[in-house]
Amino acid sequence: MKTLRSALTLASLACATLFAALPAAAQDRVLNLYSARHYQTDEALYSNFTKATGIRINRVEADDAGILARLKAEGSASPADVILLVDAARLWRGEQDGLFQPVKSAVLEQRIPAQLRGGETAQGTQWFGISTRARVMVIDKTRLKPTDVDRYEKLAAPALKGQVCIRSGSHPYNLSLFGSVLDAAGSAATEAWLKGVVANLARDPKGGDTDQIRAVASGECAVAVTNTYYYARLMKSTRPEDRAVVERTQLVFPNQADRGTHVNISGAAVARHARNRDAAVQFLEYLASDDAQRMLADGNNEYPVVATARTENPALMALGRFKSEAVPIAKIGANTAGVQQMLDRVGFR
Ligand code: FE
């Protein structure tokens, strides 16, 4: 993988040198993409774009934090045209740090729900959600009933003492979830709730979402918090140990009777200093097409953001439809700064 990345970097350097001597029109045929999405299945997504437009994609992969740090370090010399990140908290951070440029596009405005977009200015929108994932509960069926955890609020219930598994409180997925609770409950109630969740932990937070699900199946905890695609991945797995995990557990969509389950996004933005701005907007519009939406969502067992896009993911179909929260994702992103301070105060690492 490292070799591949170096090769990509070399290739993009070579291209930069080559195209520097050519007129602007020729330069427009390459798009530099910084992506925190790292799914094999996204390959087809990119090659279809190249086939349809003739625009090649140079991809640089890193995690969200790595991409934001790199954009800051590169400043106006950054070759980045398009940025793909996988969490509202990170997208909000990128917007605050001035790393994106607003986009005005009738296609994106028409196809991507306003609730799943970043800050709006007179010049356009800062970023756009391109796929969604729900943050849900997974329970040990031998220990809990779905009604025991049918609201996020119940994670702090005294009845669940020593039974909750969750990754680090300050991971962006959790910052966004807690930002959603903050929107619904206000500061004082949210901080008290976080304190209650910490008191209920079965162990100190460690590992990713899949590790929490496995800890439920092994009996270390009775309930875990996870993004839907990690559970869907296990549902689709043919490995006996994964089958056993799915057998023993059940996924619960929280808050169905009130505000709906918290839904996060992966999202795209045009880089502040993009040299290929038109191609970058063209790529974002392509991501909002029905075909690209299907590939984006299915590749990582996510949900499309565009209403007309159809997927037939057997795992997600088995989980069924659910009610999503209605709060704008940009508002949740903005709430995450306050959440981090609460986590520090209640000792949620
Ligand atoms: Fe993830």
Short mmCIF file of C-alpha atoms and ligand atoms in Angstrom, two decimals:
data_model
loop_
_atom_site.label_atom_id
_atom_site.label_comp_id
_atom_site.label_asym_id
_atom_site.label_seq_id
_atom_site.Cartn_x
_atom_site.Cartn_y
_atom_site.Cartn_z
CA MET A 1 0.00 0.00 0.00
CA LYS A 2 2.87 2.31 0.89
CA THR A 3 4.49 1.59 -2.47
CA LEU A 4 1.23 2.32 -4.22
CA ARG A 5 0.92 5.63 -2.42
CA SER A 6 4.49 6.65 -3.26
CA ALA A 7 3.83 5.68 -6.84
CA LEU A 8 0.73 7.86 -6.87
CA THR A 9 2.63 10.75 -5.37
CA LEU A 10 5.38 10.37 -7.96
CA ALA A 11 2.79 10.15 -10.71
CA SER A 12 1.09 13.31 -9.53
CA LEU A 13 4.44 15.12 -9.29
CA ALA A 14 5.30 14.01 -12.80
CA CYS A 15 1.91 15.23 -14.01
CA ALA A 16 2.30 18.54 -12.23
CA THR A 17 5.63 19.10 -14.02
CA LEU A 18 4.29 17.96 -17.37
CA PHE A 19 1.09 19.97 -17.27
CA ALA A 20 2.71 23.13 -15.95
CA ALA A 21 3.98 23.73 -19.49
CA LEU A 22 0.59 23.19 -21.13
CA PRO A 23 -2.27 25.68 -21.55
CA ALA A 24 -5.06 25.86 -18.96
CA ALA A 25 -7.49 23.73 -20.98
CA ALA A 26 -5.15 20.74 -20.87
CA GLN A 27 -4.52 21.18 -17.14
CA ASP A 28 -8.25 20.82 -16.58
CA ARG A 29 -8.08 17.15 -17.50
CA VAL A 30 -6.58 16.07 -14.17
CA LEU A 31 -8.29 16.29 -10.81
CA ASN A 32 -6.39 16.01 -7.52
CA LEU A 33 -8.50 14.26 -4.93
CA TYR A 34 -7.65 14.10 -1.22
CA SER A 35 -9.77 11.29 0.19
CA ALA A 36 -10.44 9.86 3.62
CA ARG A 37 -12.62 7.23 1.95
CA HIS A 38 -10.49 4.16 1.43
CA TYR A 39 -12.77 1.50 0.08
CA GLN A 40 -11.68 -0.74 -2.79
CA THR A 41 -15.15 -0.37 -4.27
CA ASP A 42 -14.66 3.38 -4.77
CA GLU A 43 -12.23 2.52 -7.61
CA ALA A 44 -15.09 1.87 -10.05
CA LEU A 45 -16.62 5.17 -9.00
CA TYR A 46 -13.49 7.06 -10.08
CA SER A 47 -12.84 5.13 -13.28
CA ASN A 48 -16.44 5.70 -14.44
CA PHE A 49 -15.93 9.44 -14.00
CA THR A 50 -12.74 9.30 -16.08
CA LYS A 51 -14.51 7.25 -18.76
CA ALA A 52 -17.38 9.75 -18.96
CA THR A 53 -15.33 12.96 -18.87
CA GLY A 54 -11.74 12.15 -19.84
CA ILE A 55 -10.65 13.75 -16.55
CA ARG A 56 -8.07 11.65 -14.73
CA ILE A 57 -8.09 11.45 -10.96
CA ASN A 58 -4.92 11.60 -8.87
CA ARG A 59 -5.86 10.31 -5.47
CA VAL A 60 -4.10 11.00 -2.19
CA GLU A 61 -5.41 8.94 0.70
CA ALA A 62 -5.13 9.72 4.39
CA ASP A 63 -7.47 9.80 7.35
CA ASP A 64 -9.60 12.91 7.99
CA ALA A 65 -7.20 14.48 10.47
CA GLY A 66 -4.25 13.78 8.16
CA ILE A 67 -5.97 15.44 5.21
CA LEU A 68 -6.90 18.55 7.19
CA ALA A 69 -3.34 18.85 8.54
CA ARG A 70 -1.89 18.40 5.07
CA LEU A 71 -4.17 21.06 3.53
CA LYS A 72 -3.17 23.51 6.27
CA ALA A 73 0.54 22.78 5.82
CA GLU A 74 0.34 23.14 2.02
CA GLY A 75 -1.61 26.40 2.14
CA SER A 76 -2.01 28.14 -1.20
CA ALA A 77 0.52 25.74 -2.77
CA SER A 78 -1.84 22.81 -2.22
CA PRO A 79 -2.57 20.82 -5.39
CA ALA A 80 -5.86 19.55 -3.90
CA ASP A 81 -8.99 20.14 -5.97
CA VAL A 82 -11.57 17.97 -4.20
CA ILE A 83 -11.67 16.79 -0.59
CA LEU A 84 -13.65 13.79 0.66
CA LEU A 85 -14.09 13.40 4.43
CA VAL A 86 -16.12 10.95 6.47
CA ASP A 87 -17.63 12.85 9.36
CA ALA A 88 -19.65 16.03 9.97
CA ALA A 89 -17.34 17.12 12.80
CA ARG A 90 -14.35 17.01 10.45
CA LEU A 91 -16.17 18.76 7.60
CA TRP A 92 -17.20 21.49 10.00
CA ARG A 93 -13.58 21.80 11.17
CA GLY A 94 -12.36 22.11 7.57
CA GLU A 95 -14.93 24.83 6.91
CA GLN A 96 -13.91 26.73 10.09
CA ASP A 97 -10.26 26.52 9.06
CA GLY A 98 -11.04 28.02 5.65
CA LEU A 99 -9.86 24.98 3.71
CA PHE A 100 -12.81 24.84 1.31
CA GLN A 101 -14.35 27.22 -1.22
CA PRO A 102 -18.09 27.67 -1.59
CA VAL A 103 -19.80 26.08 -4.59
CA LYS A 104 -22.91 27.24 -6.42
CA SER A 105 -24.47 24.39 -8.38
CA ALA A 106 -28.11 23.97 -9.34
CA VAL A 107 -27.54 20.19 -9.67
CA LEU A 108 -26.17 19.83 -6.14
CA GLU A 109 -28.82 22.12 -4.68
CA GLN A 110 -31.56 20.16 -6.36
CA ARG A 111 -30.24 16.66 -5.53
CA ILE A 112 -28.62 16.92 -2.09
CA PRO A 113 -31.01 17.72 0.77
CA ALA A 114 -30.31 21.10 2.44
CA GLN A 115 -30.08 19.32 5.80
CA LEU A 116 -26.99 17.42 4.59
CA ARG A 117 -24.98 20.44 3.40
CA GLY A 118 -22.38 22.69 5.01
CA GLY A 119 -22.45 26.43 5.62
CA GLU A 120 -24.28 28.56 3.07
CA THR A 121 -22.85 31.92 1.97
CA ALA A 122 -23.73 34.33 -0.84
CA GLN A 123 -21.00 32.57 -2.85
CA GLY A 124 -22.48 29.10 -2.36
CA THR A 125 -22.27 26.03 -0.14
CA GLN A 126 -19.10 24.95 1.73
CA TRP A 127 -19.57 21.17 1.50
CA PHE A 128 -22.07 18.50 0.52
CA GLY A 129 -23.03 15.18 2.13
CA ILE A 130 -22.61 12.34 -0.38
CA SER A 131 -23.59 9.29 1.68
CA THR A 132 -25.08 8.66 5.13
CA ARG A 133 -24.57 6.20 7.97
CA ALA A 134 -26.66 5.85 11.12
CA ARG A 135 -25.12 5.61 14.62
CA VAL A 136 -26.99 2.80 16.36
CA MET A 137 -26.98 0.36 19.27
CA VAL A 138 -26.04 -3.31 19.05
CA ILE A 139 -27.25 -5.48 21.95
CA ASP A 140 -26.50 -8.93 23.31
CA LYS A 141 -29.85 -10.64 22.78
CA THR A 142 -29.25 -12.90 25.77
CA ARG A 143 -28.95 -9.92 28.15
CA LEU A 144 -31.03 -7.00 26.85
CA LYS A 145 -34.27 -6.28 25.04
CA PRO A 146 -34.37 -3.62 22.29
CA THR A 147 -36.58 -1.48 24.57
CA ASP A 148 -33.72 -1.31 27.10
CA VAL A 149 -31.77 0.89 24.65
CA ASP A 150 -34.40 2.35 22.35
CA ARG A 151 -33.20 5.89 23.14
CA TYR A 152 -29.61 7.21 23.32
CA GLU A 153 -30.68 8.70 26.65
CA LYS A 154 -30.95 5.19 28.12
CA LEU A 155 -27.18 4.61 27.77
CA ALA A 156 -26.93 6.56 31.03
CA ALA A 157 -29.67 4.57 32.83
CA PRO A 158 -28.44 3.09 36.15
CA ALA A 159 -29.77 -0.32 34.99
CA LEU A 160 -26.95 -0.44 32.41
CA LYS A 161 -24.10 0.01 34.90
CA GLY A 162 -20.95 -1.75 33.66
CA GLN A 163 -22.63 -2.85 30.42
CA VAL A 164 -21.84 -0.17 27.82
CA CYS A 165 -19.03 -0.40 25.22
CA ILE A 166 -18.17 2.60 23.03
CA ARG A 167 -15.05 3.87 21.26
CA SER A 168 -13.23 7.00 22.47
CA GLY A 169 -15.60 9.83 23.37
CA SER A 170 -13.61 12.33 21.33
CA HIS A 171 -13.66 10.25 18.12
CA PRO A 172 -15.48 12.35 15.47
CA TYR A 173 -18.30 9.75 15.19
CA ASN A 174 -19.05 10.21 18.88
CA LEU A 175 -18.50 13.97 18.87
CA SER A 176 -21.19 14.18 16.21
CA LEU A 177 -23.55 11.82 18.06
CA PHE A 178 -23.13 13.82 21.27
CA GLY A 179 -23.57 17.04 19.23
CA SER A 180 -26.92 15.64 18.12
CA VAL A 181 -27.93 14.91 21.73
CA LEU A 182 -26.81 18.44 22.65
CA ASP A 183 -29.11 19.85 20.00
CA ALA A 184 -32.06 17.93 21.45
CA ALA A 185 -31.37 18.21 25.20
CA GLY A 186 -29.31 21.37 25.79
CA SER A 187 -25.96 21.73 27.59
CA ALA A 188 -26.78 20.82 31.19
CA ALA A 189 -28.77 17.67 30.36
CA THR A 190 -26.19 16.54 27.80
CA GLU A 191 -23.29 16.90 30.21
CA ALA A 192 -25.22 15.01 32.91
CA TRP A 193 -26.01 12.29 30.35
CA LEU A 194 -22.35 11.99 29.30
CA LYS A 195 -21.41 11.62 32.95
CA GLY A 196 -23.95 8.80 33.23
CA VAL A 197 -22.61 7.06 30.11
CA VAL A 198 -19.06 7.15 31.51
CA ALA A 199 -20.36 5.65 34.78
CA ASN A 200 -21.94 2.79 32.78
CA LEU A 201 -18.85 1.82 30.74
CA ALA A 202 -17.88 -1.85 30.86
CA ARG A 203 -14.26 -0.89 30.14
CA ASP A 204 -12.14 2.12 29.19
CA PRO A 205 -12.87 3.10 25.56
CA LYS A 206 -10.56 1.33 23.13
CA GLY A 207 -10.63 0.16 19.51
CA GLY A 208 -13.04 0.97 16.69
CA ASP A 209 -16.76 0.29 16.27
CA THR A 210 -16.29 -3.33 15.16
CA ASP A 211 -14.30 -4.00 18.34
CA GLN A 212 -17.26 -2.77 20.39
CA ILE A 213 -19.65 -5.10 18.52
CA ARG A 214 -17.30 -8.04 19.07
CA ALA A 215 -17.11 -7.17 22.78
CA VAL A 216 -20.89 -7.49 22.97
CA ALA A 217 -20.77 -10.92 21.32
CA SER A 218 -17.99 -12.08 23.66
CA GLY A 219 -20.00 -11.02 26.74
CA GLU A 220 -17.72 -8.18 27.81
CA CYS A 221 -20.59 -5.72 27.47
CA ALA A 222 -24.33 -5.89 26.77
CA VAL A 223 -24.65 -2.93 24.41
CA ALA A 224 -22.32 -1.17 21.98
CA VAL A 225 -22.59 2.01 19.91
CA THR A 226 -21.63 1.64 16.24
CA ASN A 227 -22.11 3.00 12.75
CA THR A 228 -24.47 0.86 10.66
CA TYR A 229 -21.90 -0.09 8.00
CA TYR A 230 -19.67 -1.92 10.49
CA TYR A 231 -22.57 -4.15 11.48
CA ALA A 232 -23.69 -4.60 7.84
CA ARG A 233 -20.14 -5.72 7.01
CA LEU A 234 -20.39 -8.45 9.66
CA MET A 235 -23.86 -9.42 8.37
CA LYS A 236 -22.39 -9.98 4.91
CA SER A 237 -19.32 -11.86 6.14
CA THR A 238 -19.07 -15.61 5.58
CA ARG A 239 -16.46 -16.13 8.32
CA PRO A 240 -17.82 -18.40 11.07
CA GLU A 241 -16.65 -16.04 13.85
CA ASP A 242 -18.51 -13.13 12.23
CA ARG A 243 -21.63 -15.28 11.76
CA ALA A 244 -21.50 -16.05 15.48
CA VAL A 245 -21.33 -12.34 16.33
CA VAL A 246 -24.39 -11.55 14.21
CA GLU A 247 -26.26 -14.58 15.66
CA ARG A 248 -25.86 -13.38 19.23
CA THR A 249 -26.56 -9.68 18.64
CA GLN A 250 -29.28 -7.39 17.37
CA LEU A 251 -29.13 -3.89 15.91
CA VAL A 252 -31.45 -1.26 17.38
CA PHE A 253 -32.23 2.10 15.74
CA PRO A 254 -32.58 4.51 18.70
CA ASN A 255 -35.14 7.29 19.21
CA GLN A 256 -37.64 5.99 16.66
CA ALA A 257 -40.57 7.25 18.75
CA ASP A 258 -39.20 10.79 19.03
CA ARG A 259 -36.51 12.73 17.14
CA GLY A 260 -35.09 9.84 15.08
CA THR A 261 -31.72 8.08 14.92
CA HIS A 262 -28.56 10.19 14.58
CA VAL A 263 -27.25 10.06 11.01
CA ASN A 264 -23.76 11.15 10.00
CA ILE A 265 -22.34 11.70 6.51
CA SER A 266 -19.35 11.36 4.31
CA GLY A 267 -19.03 14.57 2.35
CA ALA A 268 -17.22 16.38 -0.44
CA ALA A 269 -15.88 19.91 -0.83
CA VAL A 270 -13.88 21.89 -3.37
CA ALA A 271 -10.48 22.85 -1.98
CA ARG A 272 -9.86 26.53 -1.23
CA HIS A 273 -6.96 26.76 -3.68
CA ALA A 274 -8.27 24.32 -6.31
CA ARG A 275 -6.65 24.95 -9.68
CA ASN A 276 -9.20 22.81 -11.51
CA ARG A 277 -12.31 24.35 -10.07
CA ASP A 278 -14.67 23.54 -12.94
CA ALA A 279 -13.61 19.89 -13.01
CA ALA A 280 -13.95 19.75 -9.23
CA VAL A 281 -17.57 20.96 -9.37
CA GLN A 282 -18.19 18.53 -12.24
CA PHE A 283 -16.89 15.70 -10.04
CA LEU A 284 -19.14 16.72 -7.12
CA GLU A 285 -22.12 16.76 -9.48
CA TYR A 286 -21.11 13.33 -10.72
CA LEU A 287 -21.06 12.06 -7.11
CA ALA A 288 -24.68 13.19 -6.84
CA SER A 289 -25.75 11.14 -9.90
CA ASP A 290 -27.92 8.06 -9.30
CA ASP A 291 -25.17 5.69 -10.50
CA ALA A 292 -22.41 7.22 -8.39
CA GLN A 293 -24.74 7.37 -5.38
CA ARG A 294 -25.42 3.66 -5.71
CA MET A 295 -21.69 2.85 -5.91
CA LEU A 296 -20.78 5.19 -3.04
CA ALA A 297 -23.41 3.74 -0.75
CA ASP A 298 -23.09 0.06 -1.62
CA GLY A 299 -19.30 0.06 -1.55
CA ASN A 300 -19.25 0.74 2.17
CA ASN A 301 -22.79 -0.40 3.09
CA GLU A 302 -23.98 3.20 3.45
CA TYR A 303 -27.19 4.95 2.40
CA PRO A 304 -27.48 7.30 -0.61
CA VAL A 305 -28.32 10.97 0.03
CA VAL A 306 -30.15 11.45 -3.26
CA ALA A 307 -33.82 10.44 -3.09
CA THR A 308 -33.95 8.90 -6.57
CA ALA A 309 -30.83 6.72 -6.11
CA ARG A 310 -31.67 3.04 -5.68
CA THR A 311 -29.55 0.47 -3.89
CA GLU A 312 -30.19 -3.19 -3.27
CA ASN A 313 -27.85 -3.87 -0.40
CA PRO A 314 -29.18 -7.09 1.19
CA ALA A 315 -27.75 -6.31 4.64
CA LEU A 316 -29.25 -2.81 4.78
CA MET A 317 -32.53 -4.08 3.38
CA ALA A 318 -32.61 -6.69 6.16
CA LEU A 319 -32.11 -3.92 8.76
CA GLY A 320 -35.10 -2.12 7.30
CA ARG A 321 -36.21 1.48 7.08
CA PHE A 322 -35.89 3.81 10.05
CA LYS A 323 -36.62 7.39 11.08
CA SER A 324 -33.59 9.73 10.81
CA GLU A 325 -33.12 12.89 12.85
CA ALA A 326 -34.13 16.12 11.11
CA VAL A 327 -31.50 18.46 12.60
CA PRO A 328 -29.16 19.95 9.95
CA ILE A 329 -25.84 18.08 9.96
CA ALA A 330 -23.93 21.40 9.84
CA LYS A 331 -25.52 22.35 13.17
CA ILE A 332 -24.35 19.07 14.68
CA GLY A 333 -20.85 19.74 13.36
CA ALA A 334 -20.90 23.17 15.01
CA ASN A 335 -21.98 21.61 18.33
CA THR A 336 -18.92 19.36 18.52
CA ALA A 337 -16.56 22.02 19.88
CA GLY A 338 -18.74 22.43 22.98
CA VAL A 339 -19.07 18.66 23.31
CA GLN A 340 -15.29 18.21 23.52
CA GLN A 341 -15.18 20.54 26.53
CA MET A 342 -17.91 18.52 28.25
CA LEU A 343 -16.01 15.28 27.62
CA ASP A 344 -12.94 16.76 29.28
CA ARG A 345 -15.01 17.79 32.30
CA VAL A 346 -16.71 14.40 32.78
CA GLY A 347 -13.53 12.41 32.06
CA PHE A 348 -14.84 10.67 28.92
CA ARG A 349 -11.62 9.79 27.12
FE FE B 1 -15.70 4.29 9.86
#
